[in-house]
Amino acid sequence: MTRPDLRGARASEKISVNANVAASTRVFEELRARIVTLKLPPGTILSRAELAEAFGVSQSPIREAIQRLEEIDLVVSYRQSRTEVTRINCKGLRHENFLRSGLECEVVDLLCRTPDADLTKALGYLEIQEALVDEPDQIELFRELDESFHEALFIAAGHEAVHRLVIEQSSQMARLGTLDLPRSDKLHSVFAGHRAVVDRIQAGDGQGATDAMRAHLSGTIGRLPDIMDANRDYFT
């Protein structure tokens, strides 16, 4: 079990503050981002007092953020003891992948039936990803573009709020994706999946688009045994 240098992280990363966003939401989103990118790996101990100091807030928003993280199984709190980042739950992974696949396939099918759907943002993200597929040192940017691409599809379909739900409820899968991303061919595979989805949408091929999205989203979960073998300490 490890304890993060939260104050050091705040000084170097400059946690952004948006006065229009509730403090508990800011804390939740920042901690979730650090957990799913494994900057706070499984077993990390979170001190509420240190978090409050690092974020410059009282313990009340920290408590609310921790509760939200518990609801999506990213942390577990032991009464009168500690809060700890959980290990990745394999059963939870399969539930999350089922949920995300179902919703994203519905989105691309809807886009195929919406001739005037605006795919400009999705195509823009895809173009940048193509330029990065041979740049492994740009993995973090590539990951952000991956999320932005999927979000752009939900926005084009008129379901941006559903995408926010999907992201929050896919936190175990996000951690699995972080472990899988450094593979040498992963960036090419992700780009090819995105390209296939967009090509089918533009062709108005609903079945082809849903098949392409399902195949794209099944890649990481299909490699679960190998990822677990290489990272045993990260899984339950």
PDB file of C-alpha atoms in Angstrom:
ATOM      1  CA  MET A   1       0.000   0.000   0.000  1.00  0.00           C
ATOM      2  CA  THR A   2       1.353   3.415  -0.947  1.00  0.00           C
ATOM      3  CA  ARG A   3       0.584   6.989  -0.040  1.00  0.00           C
ATOM      4  CA  PRO A   4       0.706   9.625  -2.798  1.00  0.00           C
ATOM      5  CA  ASP A   5       2.482  12.952  -2.429  1.00  0.00           C
ATOM      6  CA  LEU A   6      -0.707  14.917  -3.004  1.00  0.00           C
ATOM      7  CA  ARG A   7       0.756  18.287  -2.188  1.00  0.00           C
ATOM      8  CA  GLY A   8       3.595  17.701  -4.614  1.00  0.00           C
ATOM      9  CA  ALA A   9       1.119  16.643  -7.275  1.00  0.00           C
ATOM     10  CA  ARG A  10      -0.900  19.790  -6.779  1.00  0.00           C
ATOM     11  CA  ALA A  11       2.172  22.015  -7.044  1.00  0.00           C
ATOM     12  CA  SER A  12       3.382  20.388 -10.245  1.00  0.00           C
ATOM     13  CA  GLU A  13       0.067  19.671 -11.969  1.00  0.00           C
ATOM     14  CA  LYS A  14      -1.811  22.777 -10.789  1.00  0.00           C
ATOM     15  CA  ILE A  15      -5.230  21.316 -10.116  1.00  0.00           C
ATOM     16  CA  SER A  16      -7.599  23.519 -12.053  1.00  0.00           C
ATOM     17  CA  VAL A  17     -10.283  25.435 -10.197  1.00  0.00           C
ATOM     18  CA  ASN A  18     -13.545  26.351 -11.854  1.00  0.00           C
ATOM     19  CA  ALA A  19     -15.715  28.522  -9.660  1.00  0.00           C
ATOM     20  CA  ASN A  20     -18.788  27.350 -11.557  1.00  0.00           C
ATOM     21  CA  VAL A  21     -18.204  23.701 -10.614  1.00  0.00           C
ATOM     22  CA  ALA A  22     -18.978  22.376  -7.133  1.00  0.00           C
ATOM     23  CA  ALA A  23     -15.875  21.637  -5.076  1.00  0.00           C
ATOM     24  CA  SER A  24     -16.895  18.019  -4.536  1.00  0.00           C
ATOM     25  CA  THR A  25     -17.281  17.548  -8.301  1.00  0.00           C
ATOM     26  CA  ARG A  26     -13.840  19.029  -8.970  1.00  0.00           C
ATOM     27  CA  VAL A  27     -12.283  16.704  -6.417  1.00  0.00           C
ATOM     28  CA  PHE A  28     -14.179  13.685  -7.729  1.00  0.00           C
ATOM     29  CA  GLU A  29     -13.220  14.328 -11.359  1.00  0.00           C
ATOM     30  CA  GLU A  30      -9.556  14.931 -10.536  1.00  0.00           C
ATOM     31  CA  LEU A  31      -9.241  11.872  -8.314  1.00  0.00           C
ATOM     32  CA  ARG A  32     -11.105   9.690 -10.784  1.00  0.00           C
ATOM     33  CA  ALA A  33      -8.781  10.845 -13.572  1.00  0.00           C
ATOM     34  CA  ARG A  34      -5.701  10.017 -11.488  1.00  0.00           C
ATOM     35  CA  ILE A  35      -7.067   6.617 -10.496  1.00  0.00           C
ATOM     36  CA  VAL A  36      -8.092   5.489 -13.998  1.00  0.00           C
ATOM     37  CA  THR A  37      -4.728   6.570 -15.430  1.00  0.00           C
ATOM     38  CA  LEU A  38      -3.034   4.684 -12.565  1.00  0.00           C
ATOM     39  CA  LYS A  39      -1.259   7.752 -11.243  1.00  0.00           C
ATOM     40  CA  LEU A  40      -2.978   6.591  -8.060  1.00  0.00           C
ATOM     41  CA  PRO A  41      -2.619   2.798  -8.488  1.00  0.00           C
ATOM     42  CA  PRO A  42      -4.520   0.103  -6.600  1.00  0.00           C
ATOM     43  CA  GLY A  43      -3.535  -0.006  -2.961  1.00  0.00           C
ATOM     44  CA  THR A  44      -2.818   3.717  -2.714  1.00  0.00           C
ATOM     45  CA  ILE A  45      -3.917   5.145   0.645  1.00  0.00           C
ATOM     46  CA  LEU A  46      -5.823   8.437   0.440  1.00  0.00           C
ATOM     47  CA  SER A  47      -5.715  10.739   3.439  1.00  0.00           C
ATOM     48  CA  ARG A  48      -8.763  12.987   3.582  1.00  0.00           C
ATOM     49  CA  ALA A  49      -6.803  15.625   5.489  1.00  0.00           C
ATOM     50  CA  GLU A  50      -4.049  15.636   2.859  1.00  0.00           C
ATOM     51  CA  LEU A  51      -6.613  15.751   0.065  1.00  0.00           C
ATOM     52  CA  ALA A  52      -8.346  18.718   1.668  1.00  0.00           C
ATOM     53  CA  GLU A  53      -5.014  20.546   1.899  1.00  0.00           C
ATOM     54  CA  ALA A  54      -3.988  19.645  -1.655  1.00  0.00           C
ATOM     55  CA  PHE A  55      -7.277  20.823  -3.158  1.00  0.00           C
ATOM     56  CA  GLY A  56      -7.622  23.819  -0.864  1.00  0.00           C
ATOM     57  CA  VAL A  57     -11.088  22.799   0.329  1.00  0.00           C
ATOM     58  CA  SER A  58     -12.754  21.688   3.546  1.00  0.00           C
ATOM     59  CA  GLN A  59     -13.252  18.006   4.316  1.00  0.00           C
ATOM     60  CA  SER A  60     -16.938  18.135   3.379  1.00  0.00           C
ATOM     61  CA  PRO A  61     -16.389  18.116  -0.439  1.00  0.00           C
ATOM     62  CA  ILE A  62     -13.633  15.545   0.054  1.00  0.00           C
ATOM     63  CA  ARG A  63     -16.089  13.283   1.862  1.00  0.00           C
ATOM     64  CA  GLU A  64     -18.696  13.733  -0.898  1.00  0.00           C
ATOM     65  CA  ALA A  65     -16.143  12.993  -3.625  1.00  0.00           C
ATOM     66  CA  ILE A  66     -14.949   9.872  -1.810  1.00  0.00           C
ATOM     67  CA  GLN A  67     -18.539   8.656  -1.546  1.00  0.00           C
ATOM     68  CA  ARG A  68     -18.989   9.036  -5.311  1.00  0.00           C
ATOM     69  CA  LEU A  69     -15.741   7.163  -5.938  1.00  0.00           C
ATOM     70  CA  GLU A  70     -16.953   4.374  -3.659  1.00  0.00           C
ATOM     71  CA  GLU A  71     -20.181   4.112  -5.672  1.00  0.00           C
ATOM     72  CA  ILE A  72     -18.191   3.273  -8.805  1.00  0.00           C
ATOM     73  CA  ASP A  73     -15.804   0.965  -6.911  1.00  0.00           C
ATOM     74  CA  LEU A  74     -12.644   3.018  -7.332  1.00  0.00           C
ATOM     75  CA  VAL A  75     -11.994   3.392  -3.603  1.00  0.00           C
ATOM     76  CA  VAL A  76     -13.031   1.619  -0.423  1.00  0.00           C
ATOM     77  CA  SER A  77     -13.188   3.250   3.006  1.00  0.00           C
ATOM     78  CA  TYR A  78     -12.645   1.385   6.243  1.00  0.00           C
ATOM     79  CA  ARG A  79     -14.431   2.895   9.227  1.00  0.00           C
ATOM     80  CA  GLN A  80     -12.110   4.801  11.560  1.00  0.00           C
ATOM     81  CA  SER A  81      -9.193   3.627   9.479  1.00  0.00           C
ATOM     82  CA  ARG A  82      -8.336   4.571   5.905  1.00  0.00           C
ATOM     83  CA  THR A  83      -9.508   5.069   2.326  1.00  0.00           C
ATOM     84  CA  GLU A  84      -7.759   2.928  -0.252  1.00  0.00           C
ATOM     85  CA  VAL A  85      -7.790   2.741  -4.054  1.00  0.00           C
ATOM     86  CA  THR A  86      -9.402  -0.575  -4.997  1.00  0.00           C
ATOM     87  CA  ARG A  87      -8.006  -3.285  -7.200  1.00  0.00           C
ATOM     88  CA  ILE A  88      -9.681  -3.845 -10.563  1.00  0.00           C
ATOM     89  CA  ASN A  89     -12.775  -6.005 -10.291  1.00  0.00           C
ATOM     90  CA  CYS A  90     -13.012  -8.520 -13.160  1.00  0.00           C
ATOM     91  CA  LYS A  91     -16.762  -9.045 -12.777  1.00  0.00           C
ATOM     92  CA  GLY A  92     -17.233  -5.276 -12.819  1.00  0.00           C
ATOM     93  CA  LEU A  93     -15.194  -5.077 -16.016  1.00  0.00           C
ATOM     94  CA  ARG A  94     -17.597  -7.328 -17.875  1.00  0.00           C
ATOM     95  CA  HIS A  95     -20.660  -5.435 -16.612  1.00  0.00           C
ATOM     96  CA  GLU A  96     -19.127  -2.120 -17.697  1.00  0.00           C
ATOM     97  CA  ASN A  97     -18.149  -3.423 -21.123  1.00  0.00           C
ATOM     98  CA  PHE A  98     -21.691  -4.756 -21.639  1.00  0.00           C
ATOM     99  CA  LEU A  99     -23.184  -1.370 -20.710  1.00  0.00           C
ATOM    100  CA  ARG A 100     -20.807   0.671 -22.835  1.00  0.00           C
ATOM    101  CA  SER A 101     -21.040  -1.586 -25.877  1.00  0.00           C
ATOM    102  CA  GLY A 102     -24.831  -1.495 -25.804  1.00  0.00           C
ATOM    103  CA  LEU A 103     -25.058   2.270 -25.575  1.00  0.00           C
ATOM    104  CA  GLU A 104     -22.302   3.068 -28.078  1.00  0.00           C
ATOM    105  CA  CYS A 105     -23.752   0.653 -30.631  1.00  0.00           C
ATOM    106  CA  GLU A 106     -27.112   2.386 -30.252  1.00  0.00           C
ATOM    107  CA  VAL A 107     -25.410   5.741 -30.834  1.00  0.00           C
ATOM    108  CA  VAL A 108     -23.715   4.732 -34.090  1.00  0.00           C
ATOM    109  CA  ASP A 109     -26.902   3.066 -35.333  1.00  0.00           C
ATOM    110  CA  LEU A 110     -28.783   6.313 -34.646  1.00  0.00           C
ATOM    111  CA  LEU A 111     -26.124   8.321 -36.483  1.00  0.00           C
ATOM    112  CA  CYS A 112     -26.523   6.060 -39.508  1.00  0.00           C
ATOM    113  CA  ARG A 113     -30.212   6.935 -39.524  1.00  0.00           C
ATOM    114  CA  THR A 114     -29.472  10.682 -39.198  1.00  0.00           C
ATOM    115  CA  PRO A 115     -28.188  11.874 -42.594  1.00  0.00           C
ATOM    116  CA  ASP A 116     -27.476  15.395 -41.373  1.00  0.00           C
ATOM    117  CA  ALA A 117     -25.515  14.296 -38.266  1.00  0.00           C
ATOM    118  CA  ASP A 118     -22.491  16.549 -37.742  1.00  0.00           C
ATOM    119  CA  LEU A 119     -19.366  14.379 -37.534  1.00  0.00           C
ATOM    120  CA  THR A 120     -16.953  17.294 -37.871  1.00  0.00           C
ATOM    121  CA  LYS A 121     -15.525  17.004 -34.348  1.00  0.00           C
ATOM    122  CA  ALA A 122     -15.168  13.229 -34.526  1.00  0.00           C
ATOM    123  CA  LEU A 123     -13.361  13.492 -37.864  1.00  0.00           C
ATOM    124  CA  GLY A 124     -11.063  16.168 -36.461  1.00  0.00           C
ATOM    125  CA  TYR A 125     -10.054  13.991 -33.514  1.00  0.00           C
ATOM    126  CA  LEU A 126      -9.554  11.062 -35.883  1.00  0.00           C
ATOM    127  CA  GLU A 127      -7.211  13.109 -38.069  1.00  0.00           C
ATOM    128  CA  ILE A 128      -5.039  14.049 -35.092  1.00  0.00           C
ATOM    129  CA  GLN A 129      -4.980  10.445 -33.866  1.00  0.00           C
ATOM    130  CA  GLU A 130      -3.760   9.296 -37.260  1.00  0.00           C
ATOM    131  CA  ALA A 131      -0.821  11.678 -36.931  1.00  0.00           C
ATOM    132  CA  LEU A 132       0.062  10.185 -33.531  1.00  0.00           C
ATOM    133  CA  VAL A 133      -0.140   6.434 -34.173  1.00  0.00           C
ATOM    134  CA  ASP A 134       3.650   6.175 -34.506  1.00  0.00           C
ATOM    135  CA  GLU A 135       4.373   8.493 -31.563  1.00  0.00           C
ATOM    136  CA  PRO A 136       4.345   6.309 -28.408  1.00  0.00           C
ATOM    137  CA  ASP A 137       5.554   9.244 -26.306  1.00  0.00           C
ATOM    138  CA  GLN A 138       2.192  10.911 -27.049  1.00  0.00           C
ATOM    139  CA  ILE A 139       0.126   8.179 -25.381  1.00  0.00           C
ATOM    140  CA  GLU A 140      -1.539  10.579 -22.926  1.00  0.00           C
ATOM    141  CA  LEU A 141      -2.670  12.892 -25.713  1.00  0.00           C
ATOM    142  CA  PHE A 142      -3.809   9.896 -27.772  1.00  0.00           C
ATOM    143  CA  ARG A 143      -5.872   8.684 -24.812  1.00  0.00           C
ATOM    144  CA  GLU A 144      -7.549  12.084 -24.464  1.00  0.00           C
ATOM    145  CA  LEU A 145      -8.360  12.082 -28.168  1.00  0.00           C
ATOM    146  CA  ASP A 146      -9.821   8.589 -27.815  1.00  0.00           C
ATOM    147  CA  GLU A 147     -12.269   9.787 -25.169  1.00  0.00           C
ATOM    148  CA  SER A 148     -13.020  12.940 -27.150  1.00  0.00           C
ATOM    149  CA  PHE A 149     -13.784  10.909 -30.288  1.00  0.00           C
ATOM    150  CA  HIS A 150     -16.381   8.793 -28.487  1.00  0.00           C
ATOM    151  CA  GLU A 151     -17.840  11.866 -26.801  1.00  0.00           C
ATOM    152  CA  ALA A 152     -18.166  13.576 -30.200  1.00  0.00           C
ATOM    153  CA  LEU A 153     -20.287  10.674 -31.460  1.00  0.00           C
ATOM    154  CA  PHE A 154     -22.666  10.996 -28.494  1.00  0.00           C
ATOM    155  CA  ILE A 155     -22.877  14.769 -29.037  1.00  0.00           C
ATOM    156  CA  ALA A 156     -23.608  14.290 -32.747  1.00  0.00           C
ATOM    157  CA  ALA A 157     -26.396  11.894 -31.780  1.00  0.00           C
ATOM    158  CA  GLY A 158     -27.792  14.398 -29.273  1.00  0.00           C
ATOM    159  CA  HIS A 159     -26.934  12.325 -26.193  1.00  0.00           C
ATOM    160  CA  GLU A 160     -24.048  14.151 -24.523  1.00  0.00           C
ATOM    161  CA  ALA A 161     -25.506  13.531 -21.036  1.00  0.00           C
ATOM    162  CA  VAL A 162     -25.547   9.786 -21.681  1.00  0.00           C
ATOM    163  CA  HIS A 163     -21.846   9.916 -22.531  1.00  0.00           C
ATOM    164  CA  ARG A 164     -21.083  11.429 -19.124  1.00  0.00           C
ATOM    165  CA  LEU A 165     -22.913   8.500 -17.533  1.00  0.00           C
ATOM    166  CA  VAL A 166     -21.003   6.007 -19.670  1.00  0.00           C
ATOM    167  CA  ILE A 167     -17.649   7.500 -18.710  1.00  0.00           C
ATOM    168  CA  GLU A 168     -18.428   7.437 -14.992  1.00  0.00           C
ATOM    169  CA  GLN A 169     -19.757   3.894 -15.176  1.00  0.00           C
ATOM    170  CA  SER A 170     -16.764   2.612 -17.170  1.00  0.00           C
ATOM    171  CA  SER A 171     -14.067   3.379 -14.640  1.00  0.00           C
ATOM    172  CA  GLN A 172     -12.816  -0.196 -14.269  1.00  0.00           C
ATOM    173  CA  MET A 173     -12.564  -0.475 -18.060  1.00  0.00           C
ATOM    174  CA  ALA A 174     -10.676   2.820 -18.144  1.00  0.00           C
ATOM    175  CA  ARG A 175      -8.067   1.367 -15.792  1.00  0.00           C
ATOM    176  CA  LEU A 176      -7.821  -1.788 -17.902  1.00  0.00           C
ATOM    177  CA  GLY A 177      -7.339   0.394 -20.973  1.00  0.00           C
ATOM    178  CA  THR A 178      -4.492   2.223 -19.256  1.00  0.00           C
ATOM    179  CA  LEU A 179      -2.718  -1.076 -18.658  1.00  0.00           C
ATOM    180  CA  ASP A 180      -3.302  -2.137 -22.274  1.00  0.00           C
ATOM    181  CA  LEU A 181      -2.419   1.108 -24.037  1.00  0.00           C
ATOM    182  CA  PRO A 182       1.400   0.848 -23.968  1.00  0.00           C
ATOM    183  CA  ARG A 183       1.309  -2.159 -26.377  1.00  0.00           C
ATOM    184  CA  SER A 184       3.288  -1.363 -29.517  1.00  0.00           C
ATOM    185  CA  ASP A 185       0.340  -1.920 -31.864  1.00  0.00           C
ATOM    186  CA  LYS A 186      -2.393  -0.528 -29.611  1.00  0.00           C
ATOM    187  CA  LEU A 187      -2.453   2.997 -31.055  1.00  0.00           C
ATOM    188  CA  HIS A 188      -2.795   1.633 -34.590  1.00  0.00           C
ATOM    189  CA  SER A 189      -5.561  -0.718 -33.433  1.00  0.00           C
ATOM    190  CA  VAL A 190      -7.546   2.066 -31.745  1.00  0.00           C
ATOM    191  CA  PHE A 191      -7.243   4.345 -34.766  1.00  0.00           C
ATOM    192  CA  ALA A 192      -8.284   1.548 -37.140  1.00  0.00           C
ATOM    193  CA  GLY A 193     -11.325   0.865 -34.975  1.00  0.00           C
ATOM    194  CA  HIS A 194     -12.356   4.511 -35.008  1.00  0.00           C
ATOM    195  CA  ARG A 195     -11.812   4.737 -38.760  1.00  0.00           C
ATOM    196  CA  ALA A 196     -13.973   1.678 -39.399  1.00  0.00           C
ATOM    197  CA  VAL A 197     -16.802   3.084 -37.281  1.00  0.00           C
ATOM    198  CA  VAL A 198     -16.787   6.447 -39.055  1.00  0.00           C
ATOM    199  CA  ASP A 199     -16.575   4.860 -42.510  1.00  0.00           C
ATOM    200  CA  ARG A 200     -19.682   2.771 -41.802  1.00  0.00           C
ATOM    201  CA  ILE A 201     -21.583   5.745 -40.367  1.00  0.00           C
ATOM    202  CA  GLN A 202     -20.801   7.830 -43.432  1.00  0.00           C
ATOM    203  CA  ALA A 203     -21.980   4.956 -45.628  1.00  0.00           C
ATOM    204  CA  GLY A 204     -25.245   4.810 -43.682  1.00  0.00           C
ATOM    205  CA  ASP A 205     -24.547   1.175 -42.805  1.00  0.00           C
ATOM    206  CA  GLY A 206     -26.166   0.676 -39.400  1.00  0.00           C
ATOM    207  CA  GLN A 207     -25.273  -3.007 -39.040  1.00  0.00           C
ATOM    208  CA  GLY A 208     -21.717  -2.413 -40.204  1.00  0.00           C
ATOM    209  CA  ALA A 209     -21.299   0.520 -37.821  1.00  0.00           C
ATOM    210  CA  THR A 210     -22.575  -1.413 -34.808  1.00  0.00           C
ATOM    211  CA  ASP A 211     -20.402  -4.407 -35.706  1.00  0.00           C
ATOM    212  CA  ALA A 212     -17.366  -2.126 -36.032  1.00  0.00           C
ATOM    213  CA  MET A 213     -18.070  -0.419 -32.706  1.00  0.00           C
ATOM    214  CA  ARG A 214     -18.632  -3.730 -30.932  1.00  0.00           C
ATOM    215  CA  ALA A 215     -15.366  -5.109 -32.309  1.00  0.00           C
ATOM    216  CA  HIS A 216     -13.543  -1.915 -31.350  1.00  0.00           C
ATOM    217  CA  LEU A 217     -14.793  -2.008 -27.758  1.00  0.00           C
ATOM    218  CA  SER A 218     -14.157  -5.733 -27.298  1.00  0.00           C
ATOM    219  CA  GLY A 219     -10.432  -5.631 -27.989  1.00  0.00           C
ATOM    220  CA  THR A 220      -9.191  -4.729 -24.518  1.00  0.00           C
ATOM    221  CA  ILE A 221     -11.590  -6.983 -22.607  1.00  0.00           C
ATOM    222  CA  GLY A 222     -10.574  -9.806 -24.937  1.00  0.00           C
ATOM    223  CA  ARG A 223      -6.981  -9.416 -23.777  1.00  0.00           C
ATOM    224  CA  LEU A 224      -7.931  -9.480 -20.096  1.00  0.00           C
ATOM    225  CA  PRO A 225      -6.139 -12.782 -19.271  1.00  0.00           C
ATOM    226  CA  ASP A 226      -2.833 -11.520 -20.679  1.00  0.00           C
ATOM    227  CA  ILE A 227      -3.190  -8.117 -18.994  1.00  0.00           C
ATOM    228  CA  MET A 228      -3.927  -9.820 -15.666  1.00  0.00           C
ATOM    229  CA  ASP A 229      -0.917 -12.107 -16.010  1.00  0.00           C
ATOM    230  CA  ALA A 230       1.321  -9.077 -16.485  1.00  0.00           C
ATOM    231  CA  ASN A 231      -0.248  -7.026 -13.659  1.00  0.00           C
ATOM    232  CA  ARG A 232      -1.421  -9.484 -10.990  1.00  0.00           C
ATOM    233  CA  ASP A 233      -1.221  -6.976  -8.129  1.00  0.00           C
ATOM    234  CA  TYR A 234      -3.732  -4.674  -9.808  1.00  0.00           C
ATOM    235  CA  PHE A 235      -6.616  -7.168  -9.878  1.00  0.00           C
ATOM    236  CA  THR A 236      -8.897  -8.793  -7.324  1.00  0.00           C
TER     237      THR A 236
END
